[in-house]
PDB file of C-alpha atoms in Angstrom:
ATOM      1  CA  ALA E   1      35.009   4.433  69.745  1.00  0.00           C
ATOM      2  CA  GLN E   2      38.205   2.551  69.232  1.00  0.00           C
ATOM      3  CA  SER E   3      40.818   2.700  71.939  1.00  0.00           C
ATOM      4  CA  VAL E   4      43.930   1.137  73.355  1.00  0.00           C
ATOM      5  CA  ALA E   5      44.864   0.855  77.018  1.00  0.00           C
ATOM      6  CA  GLN E   6      48.219   0.190  78.585  1.00  0.00           C
ATOM      7  CA  PRO E   7      47.422  -0.361  82.260  1.00  0.00           C
ATOM      8  CA  GLU E   8      50.979  -0.045  83.569  1.00  0.00           C
ATOM      9  CA  ASP E   9      52.893   3.219  83.489  1.00  0.00           C
ATOM     10  CA  GLN E  10      56.114   1.376  84.272  1.00  0.00           C
ATOM     11  CA  VAL E  11      57.372  -2.201  84.286  1.00  0.00           C
ATOM     12  CA  ASN E  12      60.551  -3.159  86.121  1.00  0.00           C
ATOM     13  CA  VAL E  13      62.385  -6.404  85.441  1.00  0.00           C
ATOM     14  CA  ALA E  14      65.822  -7.785  86.104  1.00  0.00           C
ATOM     15  CA  GLU E  15      68.122  -8.515  83.191  1.00  0.00           C
ATOM     16  CA  GLY E  16      67.699 -12.082  82.006  1.00  0.00           C
ATOM     17  CA  ASN E  17      64.154 -12.406  83.311  1.00  0.00           C
ATOM     18  CA  PRO E  18      61.121 -12.612  81.049  1.00  0.00           C
ATOM     19  CA  LEU E  19      59.168  -9.429  80.485  1.00  0.00           C
ATOM     20  CA  THR E  20      55.559  -8.643  79.646  1.00  0.00           C
ATOM     21  CA  VAL E  21      54.125  -5.258  78.708  1.00  0.00           C
ATOM     22  CA  LYS E  22      50.343  -5.299  78.709  1.00  0.00           C
ATOM     23  CA  CYS E  23      47.934  -3.888  76.147  1.00  0.00           C
ATOM     24  CA  THR E  24      44.179  -4.193  75.764  1.00  0.00           C
ATOM     25  CA  TYR E  25      42.098  -2.821  72.932  1.00  0.00           C
ATOM     26  CA  SER E  26      38.553  -1.936  72.062  1.00  0.00           C
ATOM     27  CA  VAL E  27      37.506  -1.989  68.418  1.00  0.00           C
ATOM     28  CA  SER E  28      34.521  -2.978  66.356  1.00  0.00           C
ATOM     29  CA  GLY E  29      35.633  -5.515  63.837  1.00  0.00           C
ATOM     30  CA  ASN E  30      38.957  -7.216  63.373  1.00  0.00           C
ATOM     31  CA  PRO E  31      41.835  -5.203  64.821  1.00  0.00           C
ATOM     32  CA  TYR E  32      45.152  -4.314  63.255  1.00  0.00           C
ATOM     33  CA  LEU E  33      47.506  -4.103  66.238  1.00  0.00           C
ATOM     34  CA  PHE E  34      51.028  -2.734  66.500  1.00  0.00           C
ATOM     35  CA  TRP E  35      53.841  -2.280  68.997  1.00  0.00           C
ATOM     36  CA  TYR E  36      56.341   0.558  68.721  1.00  0.00           C
ATOM     37  CA  VAL E  37      59.318   1.433  70.904  1.00  0.00           C
ATOM     38  CA  GLN E  38      60.681   4.890  71.623  1.00  0.00           C
ATOM     39  CA  TYR E  39      64.198   5.489  72.893  1.00  0.00           C
ATOM     40  CA  PRO E  40      65.126   8.857  74.484  1.00  0.00           C
ATOM     41  CA  ASN E  41      65.265  11.713  71.972  1.00  0.00           C
ATOM     42  CA  ARG E  42      64.255   9.390  69.167  1.00  0.00           C
ATOM     43  CA  GLY E  43      61.162   8.733  67.118  1.00  0.00           C
ATOM     44  CA  LEU E  44      59.110   5.572  67.348  1.00  0.00           C
ATOM     45  CA  GLN E  45      60.460   2.345  65.906  1.00  0.00           C
ATOM     46  CA  PHE E  46      58.244  -0.474  64.679  1.00  0.00           C
ATOM     47  CA  LEU E  47      58.540  -3.747  66.598  1.00  0.00           C
ATOM     48  CA  LEU E  48      55.757  -5.974  65.302  1.00  0.00           C
ATOM     49  CA  LYS E  49      52.176  -6.134  64.127  1.00  0.00           C
ATOM     50  CA  TYR E  50      49.192  -8.450  64.108  1.00  0.00           C
ATOM     51  CA  ILE E  51      46.877  -8.364  61.139  1.00  0.00           C
ATOM     52  CA  THR E  52      45.595 -11.889  60.829  1.00  0.00           C
ATOM     53  CA  GLY E  53      46.773 -15.460  61.180  1.00  0.00           C
ATOM     54  CA  ASP E  54      48.870 -16.941  63.955  1.00  0.00           C
ATOM     55  CA  ASN E  55      48.073 -15.396  67.339  1.00  0.00           C
ATOM     56  CA  LEU E  56      51.758 -15.356  68.305  1.00  0.00           C
ATOM     57  CA  VAL E  57      53.600 -12.688  66.357  1.00  0.00           C
ATOM     58  CA  LYS E  58      57.382 -12.434  66.308  1.00  0.00           C
ATOM     59  CA  GLY E  59      59.115  -9.116  65.819  1.00  0.00           C
ATOM     60  CA  SER E  60      62.361  -7.224  66.058  1.00  0.00           C
ATOM     61  CA  TYR E  61      65.013  -7.614  68.787  1.00  0.00           C
ATOM     62  CA  GLY E  62      63.566 -10.898  70.073  1.00  0.00           C
ATOM     63  CA  PHE E  63      60.180  -9.445  70.997  1.00  0.00           C
ATOM     64  CA  GLU E  64      56.904 -11.254  70.404  1.00  0.00           C
ATOM     65  CA  ALA E  65      53.281 -10.521  71.137  1.00  0.00           C
ATOM     66  CA  GLU E  66      50.260 -12.698  71.688  1.00  0.00           C
ATOM     67  CA  PHE E  67      46.909 -11.723  70.256  1.00  0.00           C
ATOM     68  CA  ASN E  68      44.007 -12.896  72.430  1.00  0.00           C
ATOM     69  CA  LYS E  69      40.638 -12.122  70.918  1.00  0.00           C
ATOM     70  CA  SER E  70      38.535 -13.298  73.868  1.00  0.00           C
ATOM     71  CA  GLN E  71      40.474 -11.097  76.268  1.00  0.00           C
ATOM     72  CA  THR E  72      40.956  -8.295  73.706  1.00  0.00           C
ATOM     73  CA  SER E  73      44.626  -8.183  74.588  1.00  0.00           C
ATOM     74  CA  PHE E  74      47.892  -7.915  72.703  1.00  0.00           C
ATOM     75  CA  HIS E  75      50.645  -8.245  75.306  1.00  0.00           C
ATOM     76  CA  LEU E  76      54.271  -7.724  74.348  1.00  0.00           C
ATOM     77  CA  LYS E  77      56.724 -10.329  75.606  1.00  0.00           C
ATOM     78  CA  LYS E  78      60.375 -11.244  75.585  1.00  0.00           C
ATOM     79  CA  PRO E  79      61.847 -14.397  77.133  1.00  0.00           C
ATOM     80  CA  SER E  80      65.014 -12.750  78.448  1.00  0.00           C
ATOM     81  CA  ALA E  81      65.253  -8.993  79.014  1.00  0.00           C
ATOM     82  CA  LEU E  82      68.325  -6.926  78.227  1.00  0.00           C
ATOM     83  CA  VAL E  83      69.336  -3.632  79.835  1.00  0.00           C
ATOM     84  CA  SER E  84      69.259  -2.155  76.341  1.00  0.00           C
ATOM     85  CA  ASP E  85      65.519  -2.965  76.133  1.00  0.00           C
ATOM     86  CA  SER E  86      64.867  -0.120  78.592  1.00  0.00           C
ATOM     87  CA  ALA E  87      62.664   2.318  76.686  1.00  0.00           C
ATOM     88  CA  LEU E  88      59.099   3.573  76.247  1.00  0.00           C
ATOM     89  CA  TYR E  89      56.735   1.105  74.572  1.00  0.00           C
ATOM     90  CA  PHE E  90      53.534   1.981  72.767  1.00  0.00           C
ATOM     91  CA  CYS E  91      50.710  -0.283  71.725  1.00  0.00           C
ATOM     92  CA  ALA E  92      48.565   0.986  68.843  1.00  0.00           C
ATOM     93  CA  VAL E  93      45.513  -0.022  66.871  1.00  0.00           C
ATOM     94  CA  ARG E  94      44.582   1.090  63.401  1.00  0.00           C
ATOM     95  CA  ASP E  95      41.505   3.296  63.305  1.00  0.00           C
ATOM     96  CA  LEU E  96      39.165   1.175  61.189  1.00  0.00           C
ATOM     97  CA  SER E  97      36.659   4.033  60.891  1.00  0.00           C
ATOM     98  CA  SER E  98      39.232   5.938  58.839  1.00  0.00           C
ATOM     99  CA  ASN E  99      40.362   5.152  55.325  1.00  0.00           C
ATOM    100  CA  THR E 100      43.859   6.234  56.298  1.00  0.00           C
ATOM    101  CA  GLY E 101      46.636   4.479  58.134  1.00  0.00           C
ATOM    102  CA  LYS E 102      45.773   6.455  61.269  1.00  0.00           C
ATOM    103  CA  LEU E 103      46.960   4.772  64.437  1.00  0.00           C
ATOM    104  CA  ILE E 104      45.442   5.181  67.881  1.00  0.00           C
ATOM    105  CA  PHE E 105      48.197   4.880  70.477  1.00  0.00           C
ATOM    106  CA  GLY E 106      48.088   3.913  74.112  1.00  0.00           C
ATOM    107  CA  GLN E 107      49.635   6.106  76.792  1.00  0.00           C
ATOM    108  CA  GLY E 108      52.859   4.157  76.763  1.00  0.00           C
ATOM    109  CA  THR E 109      54.661   1.931  79.259  1.00  0.00           C
ATOM    110  CA  THR E 110      58.188   2.616  80.440  1.00  0.00           C
ATOM    111  CA  LEU E 111      60.223  -0.556  80.643  1.00  0.00           C
ATOM    112  CA  GLN E 112      63.148  -0.474  83.057  1.00  0.00           C
ATOM    113  CA  VAL E 113      65.537  -3.418  82.912  1.00  0.00           C
ATOM    114  CA  LYS E 114      68.036  -3.476  85.744  1.00  0.00           C
ATOM    115  CA  PRO E 115      71.389  -5.293  85.631  1.00  0.00           C
TER     116      PRO E 115
ATOM    117  CA  GLU Y   1      67.586   4.804  61.479  1.00  0.00           C
ATOM    118  CA  THR Y   2      64.397   5.050  59.451  1.00  0.00           C
ATOM    119  CA  GLY Y   3      65.471   7.483  56.730  1.00  0.00           C
ATOM    120  CA  VAL Y   4      62.822  10.008  57.808  1.00  0.00           C
ATOM    121  CA  THR Y   5      64.373  13.329  58.743  1.00  0.00           C
ATOM    122  CA  GLN Y   6      62.730  16.225  60.518  1.00  0.00           C
ATOM    123  CA  SER Y   7      63.849  19.794  61.025  1.00  0.00           C
ATOM    124  CA  PRO Y   8      64.433  21.614  63.194  1.00  0.00           C
ATOM    125  CA  THR Y   9      65.033  19.301  66.137  1.00  0.00           C
ATOM    126  CA  HIS Y  10      64.111  21.928  68.689  1.00  0.00           C
ATOM    127  CA  LEU Y  11      62.174  25.165  68.455  1.00  0.00           C
ATOM    128  CA  ILE Y  12      61.068  27.831  70.901  1.00  0.00           C
ATOM    129  CA  LYS Y  13      58.217  30.158  70.011  1.00  0.00           C
ATOM    130  CA  THR Y  14      55.979  32.580  71.861  1.00  0.00           C
ATOM    131  CA  ARG Y  15      52.216  32.432  72.079  1.00  0.00           C
ATOM    132  CA  GLY Y  16      50.475  33.792  68.984  1.00  0.00           C
ATOM    133  CA  GLN Y  17      53.370  33.128  66.632  1.00  0.00           C
ATOM    134  CA  GLN Y  18      53.356  30.805  63.639  1.00  0.00           C
ATOM    135  CA  VAL Y  19      55.656  27.834  63.084  1.00  0.00           C
ATOM    136  CA  THR Y  20      56.588  25.556  60.184  1.00  0.00           C
ATOM    137  CA  LEU Y  21      58.007  22.092  60.750  1.00  0.00           C
ATOM    138  CA  ARG Y  22      59.556  20.060  57.949  1.00  0.00           C
ATOM    139  CA  CYS Y  23      59.812  16.382  57.155  1.00  0.00           C
ATOM    140  CA  SER Y  24      61.651  14.437  54.495  1.00  0.00           C
ATOM    141  CA  SER Y  25      60.092  11.020  53.880  1.00  0.00           C
ATOM    142  CA  GLN Y  26      61.904   7.765  53.456  1.00  0.00           C
ATOM    143  CA  SER Y  27      62.824   7.151  49.847  1.00  0.00           C
ATOM    144  CA  GLY Y  28      59.960   5.666  47.861  1.00  0.00           C
ATOM    145  CA  HIS Y  29      57.270   6.487  50.417  1.00  0.00           C
ATOM    146  CA  ASN Y  30      54.276   8.441  49.118  1.00  0.00           C
ATOM    147  CA  THR Y  31      52.325   8.908  52.343  1.00  0.00           C
ATOM    148  CA  VAL Y  32      53.162  11.070  55.315  1.00  0.00           C
ATOM    149  CA  SER Y  33      51.381  11.414  58.637  1.00  0.00           C
ATOM    150  CA  TRP Y  34      51.908  13.893  61.424  1.00  0.00           C
ATOM    151  CA  TYR Y  35      51.444  13.140  65.092  1.00  0.00           C
ATOM    152  CA  GLN Y  36      51.575  15.309  68.213  1.00  0.00           C
ATOM    153  CA  GLN Y  37      53.067  13.735  71.324  1.00  0.00           C
ATOM    154  CA  ALA Y  38      52.500  15.720  74.499  1.00  0.00           C
ATOM    155  CA  LEU Y  39      54.685  14.998  77.501  1.00  0.00           C
ATOM    156  CA  GLY Y  40      53.778  11.679  79.056  1.00  0.00           C
ATOM    157  CA  GLN Y  41      51.210  10.857  76.376  1.00  0.00           C
ATOM    158  CA  GLY Y  42      50.998   8.654  73.344  1.00  0.00           C
ATOM    159  CA  PRO Y  43      51.157  10.242  69.887  1.00  0.00           C
ATOM    160  CA  GLN Y  44      47.924  11.797  68.604  1.00  0.00           C
ATOM    161  CA  PHE Y  45      47.118  11.776  64.889  1.00  0.00           C
ATOM    162  CA  ILE Y  46      47.003  15.234  63.322  1.00  0.00           C
ATOM    163  CA  PHE Y  47      46.566  14.446  59.612  1.00  0.00           C
ATOM    164  CA  GLN Y  48      47.812  12.377  56.702  1.00  0.00           C
ATOM    165  CA  TYR Y  49      48.842  13.328  53.182  1.00  0.00           C
ATOM    166  CA  TYR Y  50      48.840  10.994  50.209  1.00  0.00           C
ATOM    167  CA  ARG Y  51      50.125  12.179  46.847  1.00  0.00           C
ATOM    168  CA  GLU Y  52      49.927  15.839  47.904  1.00  0.00           C
ATOM    169  CA  GLU Y  53      46.327  15.666  49.126  1.00  0.00           C
ATOM    170  CA  GLU Y  54      45.113  15.599  52.725  1.00  0.00           C
ATOM    171  CA  ASN Y  55      43.200  12.351  53.085  1.00  0.00           C
ATOM    172  CA  GLY Y  56      42.517  12.156  56.789  1.00  0.00           C
ATOM    173  CA  ARG Y  57      42.487  14.453  59.796  1.00  0.00           C
ATOM    174  CA  GLY Y  58      42.378  14.005  63.530  1.00  0.00           C
ATOM    175  CA  ASN Y  59      40.724  16.182  66.135  1.00  0.00           C
ATOM    176  CA  PHE Y  60      42.878  19.266  65.600  1.00  0.00           C
ATOM    177  CA  PRO Y  61      41.698  22.798  64.767  1.00  0.00           C
ATOM    178  CA  PRO Y  62      42.167  24.388  61.320  1.00  0.00           C
ATOM    179  CA  ARG Y  63      45.155  26.406  62.533  1.00  0.00           C
ATOM    180  CA  PHE Y  64      47.038  23.125  62.087  1.00  0.00           C
ATOM    181  CA  SER Y  65      47.646  22.769  58.368  1.00  0.00           C
ATOM    182  CA  GLY Y  66      50.018  20.921  56.130  1.00  0.00           C
ATOM    183  CA  LEU Y  67      51.491  20.447  52.719  1.00  0.00           C
ATOM    184  CA  GLN Y  68      53.020  17.578  50.829  1.00  0.00           C
ATOM    185  CA  PHE Y  69      55.301  18.309  47.902  1.00  0.00           C
ATOM    186  CA  PRO Y  70      55.856  16.367  44.650  1.00  0.00           C
ATOM    187  CA  ASN Y  71      58.966  14.761  46.157  1.00  0.00           C
ATOM    188  CA  TYR Y  72      56.723  13.620  49.056  1.00  0.00           C
ATOM    189  CA  SER Y  73      58.427  15.819  51.639  1.00  0.00           C
ATOM    190  CA  SER Y  74      56.012  17.583  53.930  1.00  0.00           C
ATOM    191  CA  GLU Y  75      55.411  20.591  56.131  1.00  0.00           C
ATOM    192  CA  LEU Y  76      53.283  21.079  59.210  1.00  0.00           C
ATOM    193  CA  ASN Y  77      52.189  24.651  59.876  1.00  0.00           C
ATOM    194  CA  VAL Y  78      50.674  25.856  63.100  1.00  0.00           C
ATOM    195  CA  ASN Y  79      49.224  29.356  63.346  1.00  0.00           C
ATOM    196  CA  ALA Y  80      48.365  31.357  66.447  1.00  0.00           C
ATOM    197  CA  LEU Y  81      50.417  29.161  68.744  1.00  0.00           C
ATOM    198  CA  GLU Y  82      49.002  28.308  72.139  1.00  0.00           C
ATOM    199  CA  LEU Y  83      50.816  27.098  75.230  1.00  0.00           C
ATOM    200  CA  ASP Y  84      49.178  23.658  74.860  1.00  0.00           C
ATOM    201  CA  ASP Y  85      50.828  23.268  71.458  1.00  0.00           C
ATOM    202  CA  SER Y  86      54.086  22.549  73.277  1.00  0.00           C
ATOM    203  CA  ALA Y  87      54.873  18.957  72.334  1.00  0.00           C
ATOM    204  CA  LEU Y  88      57.023  16.636  70.271  1.00  0.00           C
ATOM    205  CA  TYR Y  89      55.818  16.623  66.661  1.00  0.00           C
ATOM    206  CA  LEU Y  90      56.459  13.392  64.822  1.00  0.00           C
ATOM    207  CA  CYS Y  91      56.391  12.795  61.115  1.00  0.00           C
ATOM    208  CA  ALA Y  92      55.886   9.267  59.800  1.00  0.00           C
ATOM    209  CA  SER Y  93      56.119   8.015  56.259  1.00  0.00           C
ATOM    210  CA  SER Y  94      54.780   4.878  54.669  1.00  0.00           C
ATOM    211  CA  LEU Y  95      54.036   3.313  51.335  1.00  0.00           C
ATOM    212  CA  ALA Y  96      50.268   3.376  51.118  1.00  0.00           C
ATOM    213  CA  GLY Y  97      48.965  -0.014  50.182  1.00  0.00           C
ATOM    214  CA  GLY Y  98      45.385   0.702  51.063  1.00  0.00           C
ATOM    215  CA  THR Y  99      45.209  -2.030  53.678  1.00  0.00           C
ATOM    216  CA  GLY Y 100      46.166  -0.020  56.745  1.00  0.00           C
ATOM    217  CA  ALA Y 101      48.502  -2.827  57.665  1.00  0.00           C
ATOM    218  CA  GLU Y 102      51.627  -1.006  56.606  1.00  0.00           C
ATOM    219  CA  LYS Y 103      54.106  -0.002  59.298  1.00  0.00           C
ATOM    220  CA  LEU Y 104      55.048   3.608  59.823  1.00  0.00           C
ATOM    221  CA  PHE Y 105      58.592   4.918  59.712  1.00  0.00           C
ATOM    222  CA  PHE Y 106      58.989   7.779  62.187  1.00  0.00           C
ATOM    223  CA  GLY Y 107      61.428  10.628  62.276  1.00  0.00           C
ATOM    224  CA  SER Y 108      63.066  11.723  65.518  1.00  0.00           C
ATOM    225  CA  GLY Y 109      60.639  14.593  65.897  1.00  0.00           C
ATOM    226  CA  THR Y 110      60.668  18.332  66.468  1.00  0.00           C
ATOM    227  CA  GLN Y 111      60.379  19.444  70.076  1.00  0.00           C
ATOM    228  CA  LEU Y 112      58.292  22.629  70.091  1.00  0.00           C
ATOM    229  CA  SER Y 113      58.135  24.808  73.178  1.00  0.00           C
ATOM    230  CA  VAL Y 114      55.617  27.645  73.285  1.00  0.00           C
ATOM    231  CA  LEU Y 115      56.274  30.297  75.917  1.00  0.00           C
TER     232      LEU Y 115
END
């Protein structure tokens, strides 16, 4: 079965410091991986995706993610955190057993950036 | 903002009742998916509609049903509400390209409380 794991419920960083939000996946075959962000009382917003190609993917708002096939990870990173980055982050993988765009989401990681 | 609108934003129902949630897709998008997000969890795929036909379903009972209209707007219907149906219901639209690599555009959701 395909799955996604986000091992940290919460990540705390100081503004200006680099941040990493971890994600590992389990799929058979080549994964399609996504990161979404959810602000309070809002729906999910797309940040970035990895389909194929360069292992370092750049996305919205200065975020990037590194695909590591040997470690089955897709960690989200940002060189310098902003207070406004505080939100709930979801990693997701496309369900390759389905012929739909169905996404399997992780449990989410709350990012808290303190001034 | 994604251009996906959902109504109502909040809803309170009692156990055993029926509810209809509505979603207006982003302009030009012909595919809509519905997700259930329980408190503290990642979104769970309910089903997907493409050109008015259901073309994928998650692990939800038949009392969860849907419709997609010619203008690609959509409804989610839930019969015989149970307490565990209390959740945020998210609608997401996309332009189906058949690759599964397309990003989803989410609405802000409908918060359903079942008492």
